[in-house]
Coordinates of C-alpha atoms in Angstrom, one line a residue:
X174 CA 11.8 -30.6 -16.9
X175 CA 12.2 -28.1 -14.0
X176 CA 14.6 -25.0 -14.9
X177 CA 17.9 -26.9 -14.6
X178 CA 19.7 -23.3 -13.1
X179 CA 16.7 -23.0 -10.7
X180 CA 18.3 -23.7 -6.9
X181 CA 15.0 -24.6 -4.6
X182 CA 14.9 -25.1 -0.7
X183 CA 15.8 -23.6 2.4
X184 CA 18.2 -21.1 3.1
X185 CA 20.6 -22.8 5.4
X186 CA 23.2 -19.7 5.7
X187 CA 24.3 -17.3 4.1
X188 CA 28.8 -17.1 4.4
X189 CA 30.0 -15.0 5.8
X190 CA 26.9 -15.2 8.3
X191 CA 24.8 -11.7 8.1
X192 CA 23.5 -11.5 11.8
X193 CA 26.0 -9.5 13.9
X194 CA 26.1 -6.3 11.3
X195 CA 23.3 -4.6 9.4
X196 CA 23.0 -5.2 5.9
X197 CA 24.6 -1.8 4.8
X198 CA 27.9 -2.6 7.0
X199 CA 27.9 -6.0 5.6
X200 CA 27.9 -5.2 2.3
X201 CA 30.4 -2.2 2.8
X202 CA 32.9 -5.5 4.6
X203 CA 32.1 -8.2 1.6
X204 CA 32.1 -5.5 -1.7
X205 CA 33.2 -9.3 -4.0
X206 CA 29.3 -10.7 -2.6
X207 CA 28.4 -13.4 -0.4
X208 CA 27.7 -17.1 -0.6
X209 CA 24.3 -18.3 -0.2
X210 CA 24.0 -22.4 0.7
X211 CA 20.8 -23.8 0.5
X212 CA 20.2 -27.3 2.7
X213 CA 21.8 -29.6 0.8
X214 CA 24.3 -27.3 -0.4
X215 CA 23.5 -26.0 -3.1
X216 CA 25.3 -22.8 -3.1
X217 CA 24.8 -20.3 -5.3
X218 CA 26.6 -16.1 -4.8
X219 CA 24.7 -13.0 -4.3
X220 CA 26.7 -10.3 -6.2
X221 CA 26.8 -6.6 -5.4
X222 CA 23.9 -4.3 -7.5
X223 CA 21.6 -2.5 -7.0
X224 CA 19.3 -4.8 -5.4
X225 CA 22.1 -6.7 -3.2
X226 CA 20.2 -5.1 -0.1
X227 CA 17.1 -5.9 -0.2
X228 CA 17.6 -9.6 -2.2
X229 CA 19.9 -10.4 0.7
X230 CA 17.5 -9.0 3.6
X231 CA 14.4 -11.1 2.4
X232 CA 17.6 -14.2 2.4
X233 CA 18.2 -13.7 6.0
X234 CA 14.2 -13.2 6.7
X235 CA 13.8 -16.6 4.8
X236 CA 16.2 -18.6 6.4
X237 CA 15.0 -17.0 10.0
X238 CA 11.8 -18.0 9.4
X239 CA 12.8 -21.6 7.7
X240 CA 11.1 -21.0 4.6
X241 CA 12.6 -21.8 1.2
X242 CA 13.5 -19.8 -1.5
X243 CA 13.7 -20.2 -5.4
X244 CA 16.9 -19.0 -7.1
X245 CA 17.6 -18.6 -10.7
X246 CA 21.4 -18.7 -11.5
X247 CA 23.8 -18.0 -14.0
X248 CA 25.2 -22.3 -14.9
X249 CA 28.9 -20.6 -15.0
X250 CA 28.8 -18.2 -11.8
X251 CA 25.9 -19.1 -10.1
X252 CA 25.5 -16.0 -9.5
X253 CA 21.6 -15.1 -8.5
X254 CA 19.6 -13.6 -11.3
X255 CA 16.2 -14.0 -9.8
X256 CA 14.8 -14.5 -6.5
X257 CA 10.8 -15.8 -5.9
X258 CA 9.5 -16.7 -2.5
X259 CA 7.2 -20.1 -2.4
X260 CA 4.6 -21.5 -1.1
X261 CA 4.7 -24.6 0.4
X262 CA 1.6 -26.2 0.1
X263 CA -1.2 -29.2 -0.5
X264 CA -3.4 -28.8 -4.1
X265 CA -6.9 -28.5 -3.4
X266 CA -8.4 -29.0 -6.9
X267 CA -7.5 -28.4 -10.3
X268 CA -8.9 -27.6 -13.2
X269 CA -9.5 -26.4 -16.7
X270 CA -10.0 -22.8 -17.6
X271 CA -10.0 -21.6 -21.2
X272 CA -6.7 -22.5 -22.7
X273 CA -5.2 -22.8 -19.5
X274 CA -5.4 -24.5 -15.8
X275 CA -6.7 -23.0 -12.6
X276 CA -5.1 -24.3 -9.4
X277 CA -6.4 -24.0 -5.7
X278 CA -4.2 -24.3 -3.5
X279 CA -4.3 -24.7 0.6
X280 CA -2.0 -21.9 1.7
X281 CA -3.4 -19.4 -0.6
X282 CA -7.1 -17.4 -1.4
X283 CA -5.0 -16.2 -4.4
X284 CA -6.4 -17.8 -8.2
X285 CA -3.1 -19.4 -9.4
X286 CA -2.5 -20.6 -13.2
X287 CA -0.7 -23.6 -15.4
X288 CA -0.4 -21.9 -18.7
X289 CA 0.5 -24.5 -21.9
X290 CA 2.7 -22.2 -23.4
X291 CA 5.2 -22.9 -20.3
X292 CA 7.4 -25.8 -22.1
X293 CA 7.1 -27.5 -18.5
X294 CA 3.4 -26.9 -18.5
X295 CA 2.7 -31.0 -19.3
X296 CA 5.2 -32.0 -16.3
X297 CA 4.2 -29.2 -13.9
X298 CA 0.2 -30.4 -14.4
X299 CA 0.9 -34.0 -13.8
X300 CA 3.0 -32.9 -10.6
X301 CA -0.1 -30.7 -9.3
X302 CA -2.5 -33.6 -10.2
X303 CA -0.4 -36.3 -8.8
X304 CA -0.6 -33.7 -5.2
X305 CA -3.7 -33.3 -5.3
X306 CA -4.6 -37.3 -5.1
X307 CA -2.2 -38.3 -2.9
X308 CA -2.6 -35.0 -0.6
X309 CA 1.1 -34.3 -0.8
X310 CA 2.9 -31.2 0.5
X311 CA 5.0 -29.4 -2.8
X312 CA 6.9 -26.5 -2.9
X313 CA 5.0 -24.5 -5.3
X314 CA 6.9 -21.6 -6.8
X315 CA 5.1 -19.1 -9.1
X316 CA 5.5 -15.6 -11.3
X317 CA 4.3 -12.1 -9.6
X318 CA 1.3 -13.2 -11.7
X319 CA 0.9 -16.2 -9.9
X320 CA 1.2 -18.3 -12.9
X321 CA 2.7 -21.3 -11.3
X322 CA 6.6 -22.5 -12.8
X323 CA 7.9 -24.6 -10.6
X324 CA 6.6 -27.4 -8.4
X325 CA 8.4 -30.3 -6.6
X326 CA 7.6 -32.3 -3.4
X327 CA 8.7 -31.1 -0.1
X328 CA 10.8 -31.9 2.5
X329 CA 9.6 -28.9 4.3
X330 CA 6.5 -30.1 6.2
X331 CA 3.3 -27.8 5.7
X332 CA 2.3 -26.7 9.0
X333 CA -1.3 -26.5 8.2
X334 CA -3.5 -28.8 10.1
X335 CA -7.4 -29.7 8.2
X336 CA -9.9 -28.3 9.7
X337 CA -13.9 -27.9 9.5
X338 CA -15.6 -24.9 7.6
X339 CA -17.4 -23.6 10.4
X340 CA -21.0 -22.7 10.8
X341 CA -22.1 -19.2 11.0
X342 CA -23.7 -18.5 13.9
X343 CA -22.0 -21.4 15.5
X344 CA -21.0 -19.1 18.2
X345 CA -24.4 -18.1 19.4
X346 CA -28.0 -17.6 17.6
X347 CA -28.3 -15.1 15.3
X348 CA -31.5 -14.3 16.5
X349 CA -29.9 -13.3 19.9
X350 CA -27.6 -10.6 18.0
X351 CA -30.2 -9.5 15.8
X352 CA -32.7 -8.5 19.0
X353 CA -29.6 -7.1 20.4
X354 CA -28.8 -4.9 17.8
X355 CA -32.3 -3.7 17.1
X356 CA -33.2 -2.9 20.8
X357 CA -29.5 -2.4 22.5
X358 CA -27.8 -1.0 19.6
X359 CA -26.4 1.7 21.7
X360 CA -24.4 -1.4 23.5
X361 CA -24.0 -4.2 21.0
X362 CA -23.1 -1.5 17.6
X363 CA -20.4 1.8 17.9
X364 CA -21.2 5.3 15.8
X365 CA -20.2 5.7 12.5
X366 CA -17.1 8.2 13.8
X367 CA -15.8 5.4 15.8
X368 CA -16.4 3.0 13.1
X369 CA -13.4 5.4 11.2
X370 CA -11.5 5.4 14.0
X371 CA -11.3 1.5 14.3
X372 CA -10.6 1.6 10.8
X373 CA -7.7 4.4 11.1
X374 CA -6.3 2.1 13.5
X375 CA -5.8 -0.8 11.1
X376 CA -5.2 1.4 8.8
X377 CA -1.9 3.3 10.5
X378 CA -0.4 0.5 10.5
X379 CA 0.3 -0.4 6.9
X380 CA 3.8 -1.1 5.7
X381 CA 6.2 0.3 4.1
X382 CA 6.8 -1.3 1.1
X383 CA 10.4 -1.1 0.7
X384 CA 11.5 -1.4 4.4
X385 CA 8.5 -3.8 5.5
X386 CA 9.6 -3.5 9.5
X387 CA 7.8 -5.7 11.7
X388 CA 5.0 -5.6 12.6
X389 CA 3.2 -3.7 9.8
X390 CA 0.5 -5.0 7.8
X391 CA 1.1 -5.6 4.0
X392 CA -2.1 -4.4 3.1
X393 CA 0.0 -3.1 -0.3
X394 CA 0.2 -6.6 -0.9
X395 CA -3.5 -7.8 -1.6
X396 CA -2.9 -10.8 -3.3
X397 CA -2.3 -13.1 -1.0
X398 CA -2.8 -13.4 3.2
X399 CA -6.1 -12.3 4.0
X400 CA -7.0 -14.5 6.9
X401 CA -3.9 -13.0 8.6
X402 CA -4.7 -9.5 7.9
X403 CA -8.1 -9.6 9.6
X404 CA -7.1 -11.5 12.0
X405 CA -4.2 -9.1 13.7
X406 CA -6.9 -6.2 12.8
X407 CA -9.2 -8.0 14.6
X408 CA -6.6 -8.3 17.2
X409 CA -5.7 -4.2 17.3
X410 CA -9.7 -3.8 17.4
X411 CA -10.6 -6.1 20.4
X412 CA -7.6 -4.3 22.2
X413 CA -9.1 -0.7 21.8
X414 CA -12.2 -2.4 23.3
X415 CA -14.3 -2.9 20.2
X416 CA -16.3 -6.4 19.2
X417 CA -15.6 -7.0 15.8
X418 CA -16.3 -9.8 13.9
X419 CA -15.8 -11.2 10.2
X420 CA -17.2 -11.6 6.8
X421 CA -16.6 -14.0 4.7
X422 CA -16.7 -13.6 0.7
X423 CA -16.4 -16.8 -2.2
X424 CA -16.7 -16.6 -5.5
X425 CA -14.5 -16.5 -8.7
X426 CA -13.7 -12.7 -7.6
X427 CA -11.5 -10.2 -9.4
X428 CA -10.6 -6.9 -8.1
X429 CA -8.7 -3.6 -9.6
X430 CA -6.2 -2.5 -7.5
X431 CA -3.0 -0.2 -7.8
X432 CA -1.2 -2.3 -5.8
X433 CA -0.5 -5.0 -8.1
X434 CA 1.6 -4.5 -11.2
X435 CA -1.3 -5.9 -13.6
X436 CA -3.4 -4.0 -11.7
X437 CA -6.0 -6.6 -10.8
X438 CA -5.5 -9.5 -8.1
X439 CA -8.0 -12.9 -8.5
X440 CA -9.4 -14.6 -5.5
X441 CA -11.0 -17.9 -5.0
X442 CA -12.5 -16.1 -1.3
X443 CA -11.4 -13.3 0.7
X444 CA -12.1 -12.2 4.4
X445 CA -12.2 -9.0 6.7
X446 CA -13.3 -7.9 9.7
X447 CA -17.1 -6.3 10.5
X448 CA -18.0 -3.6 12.9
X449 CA -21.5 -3.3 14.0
X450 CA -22.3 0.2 13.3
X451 CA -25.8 2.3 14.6
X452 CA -27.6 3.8 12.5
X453 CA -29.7 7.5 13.4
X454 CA -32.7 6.1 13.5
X455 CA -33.4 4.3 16.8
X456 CA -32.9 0.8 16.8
X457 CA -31.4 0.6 13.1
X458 CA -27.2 -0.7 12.6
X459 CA -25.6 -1.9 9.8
X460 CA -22.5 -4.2 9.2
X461 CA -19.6 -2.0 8.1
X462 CA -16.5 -3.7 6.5
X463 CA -13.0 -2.9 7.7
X464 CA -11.0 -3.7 4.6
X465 CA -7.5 -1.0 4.1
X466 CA -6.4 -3.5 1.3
X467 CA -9.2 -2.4 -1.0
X468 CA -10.7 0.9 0.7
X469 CA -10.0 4.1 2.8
X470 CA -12.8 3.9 4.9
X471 CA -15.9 1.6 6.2
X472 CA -18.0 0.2 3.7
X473 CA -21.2 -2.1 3.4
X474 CA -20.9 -5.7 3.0
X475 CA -22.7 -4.6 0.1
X476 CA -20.2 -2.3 -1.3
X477 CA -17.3 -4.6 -0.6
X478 CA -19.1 -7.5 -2.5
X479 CA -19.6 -4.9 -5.6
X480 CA -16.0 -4.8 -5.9
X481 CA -14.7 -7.9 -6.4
X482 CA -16.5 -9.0 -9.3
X483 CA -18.7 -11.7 -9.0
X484 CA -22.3 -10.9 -8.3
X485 CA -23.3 -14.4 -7.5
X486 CA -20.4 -14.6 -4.8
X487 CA -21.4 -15.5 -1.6
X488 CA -21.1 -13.9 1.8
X489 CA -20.8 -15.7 6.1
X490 CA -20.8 -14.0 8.7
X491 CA -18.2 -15.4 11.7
X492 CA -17.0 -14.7 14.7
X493 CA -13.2 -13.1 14.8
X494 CA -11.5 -15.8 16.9
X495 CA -12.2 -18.2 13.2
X496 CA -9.0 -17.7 11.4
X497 CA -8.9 -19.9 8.5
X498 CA -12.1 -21.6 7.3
X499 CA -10.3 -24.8 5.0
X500 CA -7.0 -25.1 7.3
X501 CA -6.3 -23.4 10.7
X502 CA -9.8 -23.3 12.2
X503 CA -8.0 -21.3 15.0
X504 CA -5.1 -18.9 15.9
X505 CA -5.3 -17.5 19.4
X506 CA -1.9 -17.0 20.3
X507 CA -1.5 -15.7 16.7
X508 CA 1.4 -18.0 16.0
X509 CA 0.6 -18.4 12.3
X510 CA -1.2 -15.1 11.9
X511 CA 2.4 -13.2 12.6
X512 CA 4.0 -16.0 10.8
X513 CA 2.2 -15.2 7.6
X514 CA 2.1 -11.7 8.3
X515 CA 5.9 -11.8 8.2
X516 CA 5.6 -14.4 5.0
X517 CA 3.9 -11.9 2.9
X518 CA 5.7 -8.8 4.1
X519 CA 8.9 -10.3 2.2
X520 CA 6.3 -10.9 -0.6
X521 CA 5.9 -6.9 -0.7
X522 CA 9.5 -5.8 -0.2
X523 CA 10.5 -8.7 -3.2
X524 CA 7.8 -7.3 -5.7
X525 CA 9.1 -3.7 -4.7
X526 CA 12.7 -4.8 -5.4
X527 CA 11.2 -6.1 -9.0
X528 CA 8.7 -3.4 -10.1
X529 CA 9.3 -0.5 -7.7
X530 CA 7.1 0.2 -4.7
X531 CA 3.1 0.7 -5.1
X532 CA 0.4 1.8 -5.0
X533 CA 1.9 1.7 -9.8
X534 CA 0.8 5.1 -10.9
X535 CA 0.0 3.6 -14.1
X536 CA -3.0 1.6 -13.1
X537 CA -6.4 3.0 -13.8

């Protein structure tokens, strides 16, 4: 059965409200702690410590951005012991892996888990399975290491809309762009200094993992959110004049990063934006990868492929306006690309809060 002090849903205020003073002031005004009501009131207290800031920061973010929350709670007190941030969500498939259960799921590129030893692993795998036929919308709430331990149905409508995979090329013939490239170059592709420069651009703007102010990019959080990341690089890029474009990767990929507390992240596909870059030799450009979440510079498509860990992973080429191939086909007024960007921002500050801010000087 589902963690009988676990409190799910959205935050539907916080008492005394939290809007008119900033968080420090607040907590100077209410030293006893703060009531937090979820809809349906189910209340449960914050109470001062030493990560009474931040926990009741991401609160206010959550309920601004009417997204729920998941809150472990002393049964006596209710006082909050632990605070996850969910996903709500439709199953795209599940299935077996080892000992344990692999689960896709539609708001995510992230490879998430059903492990047996969970004593709810039985119930939680007949509530994914039962999802996934009936194309229901759950609440899925899951560990930093994305094993999943706690899923219910929603009340909270996803806001993603089906959409086609698109073609590549769809947007015009590739053999338009490759006679381009190879006899315009000097018009169609930029150097390999501006190449940096486009990259240093994203790159700047990476957040800081303990404050997360809008509107940074969590690239310290790689896990999860790709599909917005590219897309407001994409964004910054077309707005310093460049044309990028984006690359596509699938596969059962696994990638070593410092920013993650296990040091690895898994991905079922991943995406970032492509700058065509010349090469010295008349007529001759190359892809190059804009990708801060895994490098400090430009790579090859090749290069980013080598790192994720699955040589037989495939690779599509699309334009930049396609935002996210198996839900939101499109995102021009980048609606859902700053709502997820804000999503996974409180992702960052809550792992921070948990396991102190990366990049975890004890990964390799």
């Amino acid at each position: 059965m589902p963690n009988p002090n676990a409190l799910v849903g959205l935050v539907g205020r916080i008492d005394p409200p939290v809007e008119k003073l900033s968080v420090t002031e607040y907590l100077r005004k209410y030293p006893g702690g703060v009531a937090v009501v979820l809809e349906g009131e189910q209340t449960a207290r914050l109470l001062p410590g030493d990560r009474t800031a931040g926990m009741l920061e991401i609160l206010e973010q959550l309920r601004q951005l009417r997204a729920p929350v998941y809150l472990e709670v002393r049964p006596e007190s209710k006082e909050i012991t632990r605070l996850l941030i969910p996903l709500v969500t439709r199953v795209s498939n599940v299935s077996e892996s080892g000992a344990d259960f692999e689960v896709d799921l539609q708001a995510s590129h992230a490879r998430h888990q059903v492990k047996r030893k969970n004593p709810d692993f039985a119930q939680l795998l007949e509530t994914l399975r039962a999802a996934r036929e009936k194309n229901a919308t759950l609440i899925v709430t899951e560990a930093d290491d994305h094993e999943i331990i706690d899923a219910r149905p929603s009340e909270v409508e996803s806001n993603l809309r089906p959409g086609a995979i698109p073609t590549p090329g769809k947007e015009g013939p590739g053999w338009f762009r490759r006679l381009c490239r190879r006899w315009f170059g000097c018009l169609c592709c930029v150097t390999p200094k501006r190449a940096q420069e486009l990259f240093d651009l994203c790159s700047a703007t990476t957040c800081n993992p303990l404050t997360v102010p809008a509107p940074c990019i969590p690239f310290l959080y790689p896990d999860d959110g790709c599909w917005a990341r590219a897309h407001e690089m994409c964004r910054l890029m077309i707005a310093a004049g460049a044309k990028p474009r984006k690359v596509w990767i699938d596969g059962k990929l696994r990638v070593n990063t410092k920013n993650n507390p296990n040091c690895f992240v898994k991905w079922g596909w991943h995406v970032a934006p492509i700058i065509c870059v010349r090469r010295r030799r008349f007529g001759q450009s190359e892809n190059m990868v804009i990708d801060p979440s895994l490098f400090t510079t430009p790579v090859t498509e090749a290069t980013w492929k080598g790192v994720q860990g699955d040589p037989n992973a495939t690779l599509t080429e699309t334009a930049a306006s396609v935002y996210w191939r198996n839900a939101i086909p499109t995102d021009p007024n980048y609606v859902d690309t700053n709502f997820r960007l804000a999503f996974y921002r409180l992702q960052l500050k809550n792992r921070s809060l948990q396991f102190g801010p990366p990049p975890y000087a004890f990964c390799p």
